[in-house]
Coordinates of C-alpha atoms in Angstrom, one line a residue:
M154 CA 89.7 128.4 101.6
A155 CA 92.7 126.3 102.3
I156 CA 90.7 123.1 101.9
V157 CA 89.4 124.3 98.5
L158 CA 92.9 125.1 97.3
A159 CA 94.3 121.8 98.6
A160 CA 91.6 119.9 96.8
A161 CA 92.2 121.7 93.6
C162 CA 95.9 121.0 93.8
T163 CA 95.3 117.2 94.3
K164 CA 93.5 117.1 90.9
G165 CA 96.9 117.4 89.2
E166 CA 99.1 120.2 88.3
A167 CA 97.9 122.3 85.4
P168 CA 100.2 122.4 82.4
K169 CA 102.8 125.1 82.5
P170 CA 102.7 127.7 79.7
A171 CA 105.6 127.8 77.4
G172 CA 108.6 129.6 78.9
Q173 CA 107.6 128.7 82.5
E174 CA 108.8 125.2 82.8
G175 CA 111.0 124.7 85.8
T176 CA 110.1 128.0 87.5
A177 CA 108.7 126.3 90.6
Q178 CA 111.5 125.6 93.1
A179 CA 112.3 122.8 95.5
P180 CA 110.3 122.4 98.7
S181 CA 113.2 123.8 100.7
T182 CA 112.6 127.4 99.4
P183 CA 112.0 129.5 102.6
R184 CA 108.8 131.5 102.4
K185 CA 110.5 134.5 103.8
D186 CA 112.6 134.7 100.7
I187 CA 109.6 134.6 98.3
K188 CA 108.9 138.0 96.6
I189 CA 105.7 138.6 94.7
A190 CA 104.8 141.7 92.7
V191 CA 101.2 142.9 92.1
V192 CA 100.3 145.4 89.4
T193 CA 96.7 146.4 88.7
H194 CA 94.9 149.0 86.8
G195 CA 93.0 150.1 90.0
Q196 CA 94.3 152.5 92.6
A197 CA 94.4 151.4 96.2
S198 CA 92.6 154.7 97.0
D199 CA 89.5 153.4 95.1
T200 CA 87.2 151.7 97.6
F201 CA 86.9 148.6 95.4
W202 CA 90.7 148.2 94.9
S203 CA 91.5 149.0 98.5
V204 CA 89.7 145.7 99.4
V205 CA 91.9 143.9 96.8
K206 CA 94.9 145.4 98.4
N207 CA 93.7 144.2 101.8
G208 CA 93.5 140.7 100.4
V209 CA 97.0 141.0 99.0
E210 CA 98.4 142.2 102.3
N211 CA 96.6 139.7 104.5
A212 CA 97.7 136.8 102.3
A213 CA 101.3 138.1 102.4
K214 CA 101.1 138.2 106.2
D215 CA 99.4 134.8 106.5
N216 CA 101.9 133.1 104.1
G217 CA 105.1 134.9 105.4
V218 CA 106.1 136.3 102.0
T219 CA 107.0 139.7 100.7
V220 CA 104.5 141.4 98.3
T221 CA 104.5 144.8 96.6
Y222 CA 101.3 146.5 95.2
N223 CA 101.5 149.1 92.4
S224 CA 99.0 150.8 90.1
P225 CA 99.0 153.8 87.8
Q226 CA 97.7 157.1 89.1
T227 CA 94.7 156.9 86.7
F228 CA 93.4 154.3 84.2
D229 CA 96.5 154.5 82.0
M230 CA 97.7 151.4 80.1
V231 CA 101.0 152.9 79.1
A232 CA 101.8 153.7 82.7
M233 CA 100.6 150.2 83.8
S234 CA 102.8 148.5 81.2
R235 CA 105.8 150.4 82.5
L236 CA 105.0 149.4 86.0
I237 CA 104.9 145.7 84.9
D238 CA 108.3 146.1 83.1
A239 CA 109.8 147.7 86.2
E240 CA 108.7 144.8 88.4
V241 CA 109.9 142.2 85.9
A242 CA 113.3 143.8 85.9
K243 CA 113.5 143.1 89.7
K244 CA 112.9 139.4 88.9
P245 CA 110.2 138.6 91.4
D246 CA 109.2 135.0 92.2
G247 CA 105.7 135.7 90.9
L248 CA 103.7 138.4 89.3
V249 CA 100.0 139.2 89.7
V250 CA 98.3 141.5 87.1
S251 CA 94.9 142.6 86.0
I252 CA 94.4 142.7 82.2
P253 CA 91.8 145.3 81.3
D254 CA 93.4 145.9 77.8
A255 CA 95.3 142.9 76.4
N256 CA 96.6 144.7 73.4
A257 CA 98.2 147.4 75.5
L258 CA 99.7 145.0 78.1
S259 CA 100.5 141.9 76.1
N260 CA 104.2 142.8 75.5
A261 CA 104.9 143.5 79.2
I262 CA 103.1 140.3 80.3
K263 CA 104.7 138.1 77.7
S264 CA 108.1 139.5 78.7
A265 CA 107.5 138.4 82.2
V266 CA 106.5 134.9 81.0
A267 CA 109.6 134.8 78.8
A268 CA 111.7 135.7 81.8
G269 CA 110.4 132.6 83.6
I270 CA 108.3 134.5 86.1
P271 CA 105.0 132.8 87.0
V272 CA 102.1 135.1 86.2
I273 CA 98.5 135.0 87.5
S274 CA 95.8 137.4 86.3
I275 CA 93.1 138.8 88.5
N276 CA 89.8 140.8 88.0
S277 CA 90.0 141.3 84.3
G278 CA 91.5 139.1 81.6
S279 CA 89.5 135.9 81.9
D280 CA 89.1 135.8 78.1
V281 CA 92.7 136.4 77.2
Y282 CA 95.0 135.0 80.0
K283 CA 95.7 131.7 78.2
Q284 CA 97.0 133.3 75.0
L285 CA 99.4 135.5 77.0
G286 CA 100.9 132.5 78.8
V287 CA 99.4 133.3 82.2
L288 CA 99.2 130.4 84.6
L289 CA 95.6 131.0 85.7
H290 CA 93.0 133.7 86.3
V291 CA 91.3 134.6 89.6
G292 CA 88.1 136.4 89.2
Q293 CA 84.7 136.1 87.4
T294 CA 83.9 135.6 83.8
E295 CA 82.6 139.1 82.8
Y296 CA 80.1 138.2 80.1
E297 CA 78.4 135.6 82.2
A298 CA 78.2 138.0 85.1
G299 CA 76.7 140.7 83.0
F300 CA 74.2 138.2 81.5
G301 CA 73.2 137.2 85.1
G302 CA 72.6 140.9 85.9
G303 CA 70.5 141.2 82.8
E304 CA 68.3 138.2 83.7
K305 CA 67.8 139.7 87.2
M306 CA 66.8 143.1 85.7
A307 CA 64.4 141.5 83.2
G308 CA 62.9 139.5 86.1
A309 CA 62.2 142.8 87.8
G310 CA 60.2 143.9 84.8
V311 CA 62.8 146.0 83.0
K312 CA 62.0 146.4 79.3
N313 CA 64.2 149.4 78.2
A314 CA 67.6 149.2 79.9
L315 CA 70.7 151.4 80.0
C316 CA 74.2 150.1 80.6
V317 CA 76.5 152.8 82.0
N318 CA 80.2 152.3 81.2
H319 CA 82.4 154.5 83.3
E320 CA 85.7 153.3 82.0
V321 CA 85.7 153.1 78.2
G322 CA 88.6 151.0 76.9
N323 CA 88.4 148.4 79.6
A324 CA 87.6 145.2 77.7
S325 CA 86.1 143.5 80.8
L326 CA 83.5 146.3 81.1
D327 CA 82.6 145.9 77.5
L328 CA 81.9 142.2 78.2
R329 CA 79.8 143.1 81.2
C330 CA 77.6 145.4 79.1
K331 CA 77.3 142.9 76.2
G332 CA 76.2 140.1 78.6
F333 CA 73.7 142.4 80.3
L334 CA 72.2 143.7 77.1
D335 CA 72.1 140.2 75.5
A336 CA 70.1 138.9 78.5
V337 CA 67.7 141.9 78.4
T338 CA 67.2 141.4 74.7
K339 CA 66.7 137.7 75.1
A340 CA 63.9 138.4 77.6
G341 CA 62.1 140.6 75.0
G342 CA 63.5 144.0 76.1
T343 CA 65.9 146.5 74.5
G344 CA 68.9 148.5 75.7
K345 CA 71.9 150.6 74.9
V346 CA 75.3 151.6 76.3
L347 CA 76.0 155.0 77.8
A348 CA 79.7 156.0 78.1
V349 CA 80.6 158.3 80.9
N350 CA 83.8 159.6 82.5
A351 CA 84.4 158.3 86.0
A352 CA 86.7 161.2 86.7
D353 CA 83.8 163.7 86.1
P354 CA 80.8 162.6 88.3
T355 CA 78.9 165.8 87.5
D356 CA 79.1 165.2 83.8
S357 CA 78.2 161.5 84.4
Q358 CA 75.1 162.4 86.3
Q359 CA 74.0 164.8 83.6
K360 CA 74.5 162.2 80.9
V361 CA 72.4 159.7 82.8
T362 CA 69.7 162.3 83.4
A363 CA 69.6 163.0 79.7
A364 CA 69.4 159.3 78.8
L365 CA 66.4 158.8 81.2
G366 CA 64.3 160.9 78.8
D367 CA 64.3 158.0 76.4
G368 CA 61.9 156.0 78.6
I369 CA 64.6 154.0 80.4
D370 CA 63.2 151.8 83.2
G371 CA 66.3 150.0 84.3
I372 CA 70.0 151.0 84.7
M373 CA 73.0 148.7 85.1
T374 CA 76.2 150.4 86.1
L375 CA 79.6 148.6 85.8
G376 CA 81.0 149.8 89.1
P377 CA 80.4 152.0 92.1
L378 CA 81.6 155.1 90.3
G379 CA 78.9 154.7 87.8
S380 CA 76.2 153.8 90.3
K381 CA 76.8 156.9 92.4
A382 CA 76.2 159.2 89.4
A383 CA 73.2 157.1 88.3
L384 CA 71.6 157.2 91.8
A385 CA 72.2 161.0 92.0
A386 CA 70.4 161.3 88.6
L387 CA 67.4 159.2 89.8
K388 CA 67.2 161.2 93.1
Q389 CA 67.2 164.5 91.2
G390 CA 64.5 163.2 88.9
G391 CA 62.4 161.7 91.6
T392 CA 62.5 158.3 90.0
V393 CA 64.3 156.2 92.6
G394 CA 62.5 152.8 92.7
K395 CA 60.6 153.6 89.5
V396 CA 63.7 153.1 87.5
K397 CA 65.5 149.9 88.6
L398 CA 69.2 150.3 89.4
G399 CA 71.7 147.6 89.7
T400 CA 75.5 147.7 89.8
F401 CA 78.7 145.7 89.8
D402 CA 80.9 145.6 92.8
L403 CA 80.5 146.7 96.4
T404 CA 81.2 149.9 98.4
P405 CA 79.7 151.1 101.7
D406 CA 77.5 153.5 99.6
V407 CA 76.3 150.7 97.3
L408 CA 75.5 148.5 100.3
A409 CA 73.6 151.2 102.1
G410 CA 71.6 151.9 98.9
I411 CA 70.7 148.2 98.6
R412 CA 69.7 148.1 102.3
D413 CA 67.5 151.2 101.9
G414 CA 65.9 150.0 98.7
E415 CA 67.5 152.5 96.3
L416 CA 69.4 149.8 94.4
E417 CA 67.9 146.4 93.4
F418 CA 71.2 144.5 93.7
A419 CA 74.9 144.5 93.3
I420 CA 76.9 141.8 91.5
D421 CA 79.7 140.7 93.9
Q422 CA 82.9 139.4 92.5
Q423 CA 84.5 139.1 96.0
Q424 CA 87.5 141.2 95.2
Y425 CA 89.1 140.4 98.5
L426 CA 89.7 136.9 97.2
Q427 CA 91.2 138.3 94.0
G428 CA 93.9 139.8 96.1
Y429 CA 94.3 137.0 98.5
L430 CA 94.2 133.8 96.4
P431 CA 97.0 134.6 93.9
I432 CA 99.5 135.2 96.7
V433 CA 98.6 131.8 98.2
V434 CA 98.8 130.0 94.9
L435 CA 102.1 131.6 93.9
S436 CA 103.6 130.9 97.3
Q437 CA 102.7 127.2 97.0
Y438 CA 103.8 127.1 93.3
K439 CA 107.2 128.6 94.2
Q440 CA 107.7 126.2 97.1
F441 CA 106.2 123.0 95.7
G442 CA 105.3 123.4 92.1
V443 CA 101.6 122.7 92.7
L444 CA 98.9 124.6 90.9
P445 CA 95.1 124.4 90.9
A446 CA 93.7 122.8 87.8
G447 CA 91.0 124.3 85.6
G448 CA 92.5 127.6 84.6
I449 CA 90.1 129.9 86.3
L450 CA 89.5 130.2 90.1
P451 CA 86.0 131.9 90.1
T452 CA 85.3 134.5 92.8
G453 CA 82.0 135.5 91.4
P454 CA 79.4 136.4 90.3
G455 CA 77.2 136.5 93.4
F456 CA 74.4 138.8 94.1
V457 CA 73.9 141.1 97.1
T458 CA 70.3 142.1 97.7
K459 CA 68.3 143.6 100.5
D460 CA 68.0 140.1 102.0
N461 CA 71.7 139.7 102.7
A462 CA 73.0 143.3 102.7
A463 CA 73.2 143.7 106.5
R464 CA 75.7 140.8 106.8
V465 CA 77.8 142.1 103.9
I466 CA 77.8 145.6 105.4
E467 CA 79.5 144.2 108.5
L468 CA 82.2 142.5 106.5
S469 CA 82.6 145.7 104.4
K470 CA 83.5 147.5 107.6
Q471 CA 86.4 145.1 108.0
G472 CA 87.7 145.8 104.5
I473 CA 86.7 142.3 103.3
R474 CA 83.6 143.0 101.1

């Protein structure tokens, strides 16, 4: 990882967005004095985001810097915007944010940039980070990831697909569904989006069960919360294996399902790196003014299938996958 970052830095420093010129300090800045704030839309209690937080904390320890991690109690963009404003008021040396809704968060992020705080986006926001003045994005491009999932589903013979969106209002999830359905359609199939509420797994399961009556032969969920409800619906209907199920992101339950043949695959965006890499980059930027070129540091997509699930399960036990 260090070699990759070093190589990226040698390609030349990326242009600083307006308002951030001169924010990087002299090489003499002690790392112990560097303070970085992380604000995401995902709670650390969520199995996915707990891995992101592990990456943040391990990077802070490895780099000898101080980092805080905050998120709203639920998917709440007003609350998240306030959290960003609160961190900006403390004048951190760097800010890491996810951007699930650019319209709702743009004022808070632009305020950070205007205050001269270097900002890196993670997980969501690959399509909007530049226009907000963010230095770079760490994550995967969501449309392309969804398209890859659609190709994989079509390759497994799926003709009538369902994309289950568990977090309506998250622009990144919309892009995942669009990419997925575009790929299925391109392969000669058809599909539609089903909106469910992640906070109500029983209702989500019932909605998936109802949708299966339309001759669905493949389901793509956009995260583990959706896949759990979808798998429960398939088990209840006795259609596990007959209806192909794929998902985004990894949890122990998802990995066990892949190992046991209940899920075809999971799209892995390596969220541990989404927590780890921004802390490394901002620490180096604060100290030396160096920044990877290219704008996006891709952490995915990759695919976990039955062939490699066992190895990933071992890393999951360590809070890394």
